[in-house]
mmCIF file of C-alpha atoms in Angstrom:
data_model
loop_
_atom_site.group_PDB
_atom_site.id
_atom_site.type_symbol
_atom_site.label_atom_id
_atom_site.label_comp_id
_atom_site.label_asym_id
_atom_site.label_seq_id
_atom_site.Cartn_x
_atom_site.Cartn_y
_atom_site.Cartn_z
ATOM 1 C CA UNK A 518 118.188 87.316 110.717
ATOM 2 C CA UNK A 519 121.800 86.517 111.562
ATOM 3 C CA UNK A 520 123.616 88.743 114.027
ATOM 4 C CA UNK A 521 126.679 90.567 112.775
ATOM 5 C CA UNK A 522 129.675 91.840 114.700
ATOM 6 C CA UNK A 523 129.453 95.432 115.839
ATOM 7 C CA UNK A 524 130.916 97.651 113.114
ATOM 8 C CA UNK A 525 129.454 100.901 114.401
ATOM 9 C CA UNK A 526 126.107 102.043 113.085
ATOM 10 C CA UNK A 527 125.092 99.864 110.152
ATOM 11 C CA UNK A 528 121.373 99.252 109.690
ATOM 12 C CA UNK A 529 120.031 97.222 106.779
ATOM 13 C CA UNK A 530 116.413 97.910 105.821
ATOM 14 C CA UNK A 531 114.162 96.034 103.406
ATOM 15 C CA UNK A 532 111.696 98.528 101.926
ATOM 16 C CA UNK A 533 108.737 96.958 100.130
ATOM 17 C CA UNK A 534 105.283 97.829 98.857
ATOM 18 C CA UNK A 535 102.433 96.839 96.555
ATOM 19 C CA UNK A 536 102.174 93.162 97.460
ATOM 20 C CA UNK A 537 98.562 93.137 96.215
ATOM 21 C CA UNK A 538 97.697 89.725 97.622
ATOM 22 C CA UNK A 539 100.457 87.923 95.707
ATOM 23 C CA UNK A 540 101.714 85.472 98.316
ATOM 24 C CA UNK A 541 104.238 83.647 96.134
ATOM 25 C CA UNK A 542 105.977 86.923 95.280
ATOM 26 C CA UNK A 543 105.818 88.093 98.898
ATOM 27 C CA UNK A 544 107.288 84.862 100.261
ATOM 28 C CA UNK A 545 110.111 84.971 97.710
ATOM 29 C CA UNK A 546 110.887 88.582 98.599
ATOM 30 C CA UNK A 547 110.931 87.717 102.311
ATOM 31 C CA UNK A 548 113.255 84.749 101.796
ATOM 32 C CA UNK A 549 115.635 86.890 99.745
ATOM 33 C CA UNK A 550 115.625 89.624 102.379
ATOM 34 C CA UNK A 551 116.583 87.113 105.055
ATOM 35 C CA UNK A 552 119.594 86.079 102.984
ATOM 36 C CA UNK A 553 120.537 89.760 102.785
ATOM 37 C CA UNK A 554 120.675 90.006 106.603
ATOM 38 C CA UNK A 555 118.208 92.858 106.962
ATOM 39 C CA UNK A 556 117.580 94.369 110.382
ATOM 40 C CA UNK A 557 114.255 96.089 109.683
ATOM 41 C CA UNK A 558 111.290 96.036 107.316
ATOM 42 C CA UNK A 559 109.484 99.143 106.081
ATOM 43 C CA UNK A 560 106.150 98.720 104.300
ATOM 44 C CA UNK A 561 104.950 101.480 101.971
ATOM 45 C CA UNK A 562 101.341 100.414 101.371
ATOM 46 C CA UNK A 563 98.956 98.236 99.314
ATOM 47 C CA UNK A 564 99.063 94.803 100.939
ATOM 48 C CA UNK A 565 96.005 92.997 99.513
ATOM 49 C CA UNK A 566 93.869 92.666 96.362
ATOM 50 C CA UNK A 567 93.542 91.648 93.579
ATOM 51 C CA UNK A 568 95.583 88.539 94.410
ATOM 52 C CA UNK A 569 93.969 85.516 96.054
ATOM 53 C CA UNK A 570 95.936 85.365 99.308
ATOM 54 C CA UNK A 571 94.607 87.141 102.376
ATOM 55 C CA UNK A 572 95.395 85.377 105.645
ATOM 56 C CA UNK A 573 98.661 83.877 104.350
ATOM 57 C CA UNK A 574 99.861 87.336 103.343
ATOM 58 C CA UNK A 575 98.717 88.810 106.653
ATOM 59 C CA UNK A 576 100.439 86.081 108.681
ATOM 60 C CA UNK A 577 103.745 86.654 106.895
ATOM 61 C CA UNK A 578 103.358 90.419 107.267
ATOM 62 C CA UNK A 579 102.880 90.035 111.022
ATOM 63 C CA UNK A 580 105.891 87.705 111.191
ATOM 64 C CA UNK A 581 108.018 90.380 109.506
ATOM 65 C CA UNK A 582 106.715 92.995 111.989
ATOM 66 C CA UNK A 583 107.631 96.088 109.929
ATOM 67 C CA UNK A 584 108.938 99.002 111.970
ATOM 68 C CA UNK A 585 107.398 101.429 109.461
ATOM 69 C CA UNK A 586 103.934 100.982 107.928
ATOM 70 C CA UNK A 587 101.914 103.453 105.866
ATOM 71 C CA UNK A 588 98.482 103.108 104.282
ATOM 72 C CA UNK A 589 98.078 102.830 100.525
ATOM 73 C CA UNK A 590 95.045 103.573 98.364
ATOM 74 C CA UNK A 591 94.228 99.869 97.968
ATOM 75 C CA UNK A 592 94.379 99.472 101.748
ATOM 76 C CA UNK A 593 91.672 102.151 101.917
ATOM 77 C CA UNK A 594 89.653 100.277 99.278
ATOM 78 C CA UNK A 595 89.916 97.073 101.313
ATOM 79 C CA UNK A 596 88.637 98.837 104.425
ATOM 80 C CA UNK A 597 85.751 100.639 102.722
ATOM 81 C CA UNK A 598 84.676 97.592 100.751
ATOM 82 C CA UNK A 599 84.931 95.150 103.656
ATOM 83 C CA UNK A 600 82.796 97.492 105.783
ATOM 84 C CA UNK A 601 80.094 97.620 103.102
ATOM 85 C CA UNK A 602 80.753 101.263 102.216
ATOM 86 C CA UNK A 603 81.582 100.979 98.500
ATOM 87 C CA UNK A 604 79.130 102.050 95.797
ATOM 88 C CA UNK A 605 78.536 100.005 92.642
ATOM 89 C CA UNK A 606 78.057 102.933 90.263
ATOM 90 C CA UNK A 607 80.987 102.101 87.993
ATOM 91 C CA UNK A 608 82.444 98.765 86.827
ATOM 92 C CA UNK A 609 85.753 99.543 88.556
ATOM 93 C CA UNK A 610 83.918 100.286 91.813
ATOM 94 C CA UNK A 611 82.256 96.875 91.635
ATOM 95 C CA UNK A 612 85.685 95.351 91.010
ATOM 96 C CA UNK A 613 87.168 96.909 94.151
ATOM 97 C CA UNK A 614 84.070 96.188 96.218
ATOM 98 C CA UNK A 615 83.757 92.517 95.282
ATOM 99 C CA UNK A 616 87.458 91.897 95.921
ATOM 100 C CA UNK A 617 87.154 93.593 99.329
ATOM 101 C CA UNK A 618 84.184 91.354 100.113
ATOM 102 C CA UNK A 619 86.481 88.404 99.406
ATOM 103 C CA UNK A 620 89.079 89.847 101.818
ATOM 104 C CA UNK A 621 86.418 90.252 104.516
ATOM 105 C CA UNK A 622 85.434 86.616 104.109
ATOM 106 C CA UNK A 623 88.972 85.195 104.156
ATOM 107 C CA UNK A 624 90.757 87.500 106.611
ATOM 108 C CA UNK A 625 90.880 87.541 110.393
ATOM 109 C CA UNK A 626 88.594 89.816 112.394
ATOM 110 C CA UNK A 627 91.349 92.277 113.292
ATOM 111 C CA UNK A 628 92.822 92.591 109.797
ATOM 112 C CA UNK A 629 90.479 95.315 108.531
ATOM 113 C CA UNK A 630 90.778 97.404 111.689
ATOM 114 C CA UNK A 631 94.570 97.172 111.492
ATOM 115 C CA UNK A 632 94.656 98.441 107.920
ATOM 116 C CA UNK A 633 92.314 101.294 108.814
ATOM 117 C CA UNK A 634 94.632 102.408 111.640
ATOM 118 C CA UNK A 635 97.735 102.793 109.471
ATOM 119 C CA UNK A 636 98.944 106.395 108.949
ATOM 120 C CA UNK A 637 99.396 108.106 105.586
ATOM 121 C CA UNK A 638 102.876 109.427 106.387
ATOM 122 C CA UNK A 639 105.683 108.524 108.786
ATOM 123 C CA UNK A 640 109.085 110.058 109.525
ATOM 124 C CA UNK A 641 111.867 107.791 110.732
ATOM 125 C CA UNK A 642 115.338 108.746 111.898
ATOM 126 C CA UNK A 643 118.116 106.257 111.136
ATOM 127 C CA UNK A 644 121.615 107.385 111.969
ATOM 128 C CA UNK A 645 122.237 110.848 110.508
ATOM 129 C CA UNK A 646 119.273 110.707 108.089
ATOM 130 C CA UNK A 647 115.597 111.533 108.508
ATOM 131 C CA UNK A 648 113.352 109.551 106.167
ATOM 132 C CA UNK A 649 109.848 110.580 105.114
ATOM 133 C CA UNK A 650 107.699 107.627 104.046
ATOM 134 C CA UNK A 651 104.308 107.740 102.324
ATOM 135 C CA UNK A 652 102.511 105.622 99.741
ATOM 136 C CA UNK A 653 102.150 108.598 97.416
ATOM 137 C CA UNK A 654 102.066 112.231 98.545
ATOM 138 C CA UNK A 655 102.272 112.725 102.325
ATOM 139 C CA UNK A 656 98.611 113.784 102.519
ATOM 140 C CA UNK A 657 97.192 111.810 99.538
ATOM 141 C CA UNK A 658 97.741 108.113 98.817
ATOM 142 C CA UNK A 659 96.260 108.112 95.301
ATOM 143 C CA UNK A 660 96.667 109.857 91.936
ATOM 144 C CA UNK A 661 99.421 110.119 89.337
ATOM 145 C CA UNK A 662 101.280 113.236 90.500
ATOM 146 C CA UNK A 663 104.399 111.161 91.219
ATOM 147 C CA UNK A 664 104.489 108.987 88.098
ATOM 148 C CA UNK A 665 108.215 108.683 87.280
ATOM 149 C CA UNK A 666 108.080 110.945 84.212
ATOM 150 C CA UNK A 667 106.367 113.858 86.006
ATOM 151 C CA UNK A 668 108.184 117.189 86.603
ATOM 152 C CA UNK A 669 110.606 117.448 89.500
ATOM 153 C CA UNK A 670 108.406 120.096 91.141
ATOM 154 C CA UNK A 671 105.801 117.391 91.779
ATOM 155 C CA UNK A 672 108.347 115.366 93.718
ATOM 156 C CA UNK A 673 109.326 118.354 95.830
ATOM 157 C CA UNK A 674 105.911 117.934 97.481
ATOM 158 C CA UNK A 675 107.211 114.789 99.197
ATOM 159 C CA UNK A 676 109.168 117.077 101.539
ATOM 160 C CA UNK A 677 106.280 119.322 102.603
ATOM 161 C CA UNK A 678 104.872 117.246 105.474
ATOM 162 C CA UNK A 679 105.145 118.792 108.935
ATOM 163 C CA UNK A 680 108.097 117.348 110.822
ATOM 164 C CA UNK A 681 110.267 118.348 113.764
ATOM 165 C CA UNK A 682 113.299 117.777 111.570
ATOM 166 C CA UNK A 683 113.742 118.281 107.831
ATOM 167 C CA UNK A 684 113.336 115.111 105.754
ATOM 168 C CA UNK A 685 116.567 114.116 103.986
ATOM 169 C CA UNK A 686 115.288 111.128 101.998
ATOM 170 C CA UNK A 687 111.714 110.627 100.776
ATOM 171 C CA UNK A 688 110.369 107.133 100.050
ATOM 172 C CA UNK A 689 107.103 106.546 98.223
ATOM 173 C CA UNK A 690 105.485 103.664 96.281
ATOM 174 C CA UNK A 691 102.151 103.566 94.385
ATOM 175 C CA UNK A 692 103.431 103.762 90.782
ATOM 176 C CA UNK A 693 104.966 100.249 90.716
ATOM 177 C CA UNK A 694 108.297 101.550 89.338
ATOM 178 C CA UNK A 695 111.649 101.352 91.104
ATOM 179 C CA UNK A 696 113.180 104.797 91.171
ATOM 180 C CA UNK A 697 116.031 106.915 92.457
ATOM 181 C CA UNK A 698 115.890 110.615 91.643
ATOM 182 C CA UNK A 699 116.444 114.026 93.212
ATOM 183 C CA UNK A 700 114.257 116.915 94.302
ATOM 184 C CA UNK A 701 115.107 120.420 93.069
ATOM 185 C CA UNK A 702 117.238 120.943 96.181
ATOM 186 C CA UNK A 703 118.965 117.572 95.560
ATOM 187 C CA UNK A 704 117.372 115.648 98.399
ATOM 188 C CA UNK A 705 117.020 111.958 97.546
ATOM 189 C CA UNK A 706 113.754 110.289 96.454
ATOM 190 C CA UNK A 707 113.393 106.489 96.352
ATOM 191 C CA UNK A 708 110.706 104.037 95.260
ATOM 192 C CA UNK A 709 111.069 100.298 96.015
ATOM 193 C CA UNK A 710 108.859 99.186 93.115
ATOM 194 C CA UNK A 711 106.167 96.536 93.480
ATOM 195 C CA UNK A 712 106.482 93.092 95.043
ATOM 196 C CA UNK A 713 103.322 91.728 93.459
ATOM 197 C CA UNK A 714 102.731 93.843 90.342
ATOM 198 C CA UNK A 715 105.841 95.494 88.828
ATOM 199 C CA UNK A 716 105.094 97.590 85.759
ATOM 200 C CA UNK A 717 106.845 99.494 82.986
ATOM 201 C CA UNK A 718 105.417 100.907 79.752
ATOM 202 C CA UNK A 719 108.583 99.936 77.856
ATOM 203 C CA UNK A 720 107.988 96.370 76.657
ATOM 204 C CA UNK A 721 111.554 95.093 77.090
ATOM 205 C CA UNK A 722 111.492 96.198 80.729
ATOM 206 C CA UNK A 723 107.929 94.994 81.297
ATOM 207 C CA UNK A 724 109.142 91.424 80.751
ATOM 208 C CA UNK A 725 110.825 91.538 84.168
ATOM 209 C CA UNK A 726 107.940 90.443 86.387
ATOM 210 C CA UNK A 727 110.006 89.321 89.360
ATOM 211 C CA UNK A 728 109.218 90.583 92.862
ATOM 212 C CA UNK A 729 110.795 94.031 93.204
ATOM 213 C CA UNK A 730 111.881 95.649 96.460
ATOM 214 C CA UNK A 731 114.662 97.823 97.885
ATOM 215 C CA UNK A 732 117.425 97.303 100.429
ATOM 216 C CA UNK A 733 118.997 100.300 102.131
ATOM 217 C CA UNK A 734 122.043 100.242 104.344
ATOM 218 C CA UNK A 735 122.571 103.261 106.574
ATOM 219 C CA UNK A 736 125.807 103.832 108.433
ATOM 220 C CA UNK A 737 127.077 106.740 110.521
ATOM 221 C CA UNK A 738 127.799 108.775 107.377
ATOM 222 C CA UNK A 739 124.508 108.206 105.531
ATOM 223 C CA UNK A 740 123.374 105.881 102.751
ATOM 224 C CA UNK A 741 126.062 103.228 102.424
ATOM 225 C CA UNK A 742 124.068 101.038 100.035
ATOM 226 C CA UNK A 743 121.011 101.329 97.816
ATOM 227 C CA UNK A 744 120.150 97.997 96.201
ATOM 228 C CA UNK A 745 117.141 97.417 93.960
ATOM 229 C CA UNK A 746 116.320 93.710 94.243
ATOM 230 C CA UNK A 747 114.464 91.542 91.686
ATOM 231 C CA UNK A 748 113.493 88.086 92.979
ATOM 232 C CA UNK A 749 112.209 85.183 90.922
ATOM 233 C CA UNK A 750 109.097 83.323 92.071
ATOM 234 C CA UNK A 751 106.663 80.733 90.715
ATOM 235 C CA UNK A 752 104.117 82.743 88.733
ATOM 236 C CA UNK A 753 102.400 79.556 87.521
ATOM 237 C CA UNK A 754 101.760 78.533 91.122
ATOM 238 C CA UNK A 755 100.401 82.006 91.892
ATOM 239 C CA UNK A 756 98.100 81.773 88.890
ATOM 240 C CA UNK A 757 96.864 78.351 89.965
ATOM 241 C CA UNK A 758 96.171 79.692 93.457
ATOM 242 C CA UNK A 759 93.786 82.279 92.000
ATOM 243 C CA UNK A 760 91.729 79.483 90.450
ATOM 244 C CA UNK A 761 91.811 77.093 93.405
ATOM 245 C CA UNK A 762 90.937 79.820 95.926
ATOM 246 C CA UNK A 763 88.133 81.133 93.687
ATOM 247 C CA UNK A 764 89.157 84.776 93.995
ATOM 248 C CA UNK A 765 86.794 87.081 92.070
ATOM 249 C CA UNK A 766 88.114 88.007 88.624
ATOM 250 C CA UNK A 767 90.459 84.999 88.725
ATOM 251 C CA UNK A 768 90.767 84.974 84.927
ATOM 252 C CA UNK A 769 91.997 88.574 84.904
ATOM 253 C CA UNK A 770 94.521 87.852 87.647
ATOM 254 C CA UNK A 771 95.795 84.820 85.762
ATOM 255 C CA UNK A 772 96.223 86.956 82.659
ATOM 256 C CA UNK A 773 98.158 89.505 84.695
ATOM 257 C CA UNK A 774 100.488 86.727 85.858
ATOM 258 C CA UNK A 775 101.344 86.162 82.187
ATOM 259 C CA UNK A 776 101.640 89.752 80.981
ATOM 260 C CA UNK A 777 102.056 91.964 84.050
ATOM 261 C CA UNK A 778 99.214 94.137 82.768
ATOM 262 C CA UNK A 779 96.368 95.125 85.110
ATOM 263 C CA UNK A 780 92.759 95.671 84.053
ATOM 264 C CA UNK A 781 91.676 97.898 86.922
ATOM 265 C CA UNK A 782 90.427 100.721 84.709
ATOM 266 C CA UNK A 783 89.167 98.718 81.715
ATOM 267 C CA UNK A 784 85.516 99.465 82.420
ATOM 268 C CA UNK A 785 84.135 97.575 79.428
ATOM 269 C CA UNK A 786 86.000 94.380 80.283
ATOM 270 C CA UNK A 787 85.059 94.693 83.964
ATOM 271 C CA UNK A 788 81.429 95.296 83.038
ATOM 272 C CA UNK A 789 81.388 91.971 81.165
ATOM 273 C CA UNK A 790 82.771 90.105 84.183
ATOM 274 C CA UNK A 791 80.408 91.895 86.569
ATOM 275 C CA UNK A 792 77.392 90.890 84.508
ATOM 276 C CA UNK A 793 78.569 87.319 83.913
ATOM 277 C CA UNK A 794 79.173 86.608 87.605
ATOM 278 C CA UNK A 795 76.588 88.980 89.134
ATOM 279 C CA UNK A 796 79.286 90.649 91.192
ATOM 280 C CA UNK A 797 77.361 93.874 91.819
ATOM 281 C CA UNK A 798 74.349 91.997 93.203
ATOM 282 C CA UNK A 799 76.605 89.877 95.406
ATOM 283 C CA UNK A 800 78.286 92.932 96.868
ATOM 284 C CA UNK A 801 75.033 94.822 97.458
ATOM 285 C CA UNK A 802 73.700 91.834 99.393
ATOM 286 C CA UNK A 803 76.909 91.700 101.421
ATOM 287 C CA UNK A 804 76.843 95.449 102.097
ATOM 288 C CA UNK A 805 73.233 95.278 103.260
ATOM 289 C CA UNK A 806 74.224 92.807 105.978
ATOM 290 C CA UNK A 807 77.194 94.976 107.076
ATOM 291 C CA UNK A 808 75.115 98.159 107.339
ATOM 292 C CA UNK A 809 72.175 96.798 109.320
#
């Protein structure tokens, strides 16, 4: 990051989330952020799975050294699955568990413990503004309460976490949509979108599958800039990586690289893959060794 002349308080922050193991998207986002002269990185959860990259993503994440990190629901799934604690009662549970087994095999020894230590909610003062950051709600990193079309009252809950100072700006992730909106009292709510898996139900907008993230600039008066970034990357190379690295459910990941659509909750399709590749049996054997 290039040093700039002192112009008073002026802090540039790259806010990113939902990498989901997509290294090509993550690397492109990082390179773009460097060109934008950011001073800090804030990570809003969901680093790994279902993408094929584990250690490469982790190494770049450590290089970036985010000053803010919060734990997403997929980070919890990685931890539980890698520790052998996932059940295989439903096809989607097998999907999460088998992918977490892959992470455990390909990641460093400290990776899982690091993810487990991340908090659900962080407050961060920058200049005159106090930011509240969580993957979803401050006390719950899963669910659809904050889907972009939900009532404003749902979003007011982002400001309920205990804090020594009132939160002025809330940042969350989880829903894979970039967003700027207001609470009922007109406090600002932001979502950086997804680096690895952007999504929109409207087909014309769903075609934009670039890596999405957010740049904030804070000066001594407040938010001087809010920039939603979309960065091109090589989706064909990312798709090929899934095959060469033999990530579980590689075919589904490759399809997602084409369409942007995830199959996380398509139980019938997942059941077919689980039976074809014996994923449930593989995970139960793995879990048995972890729980001895």
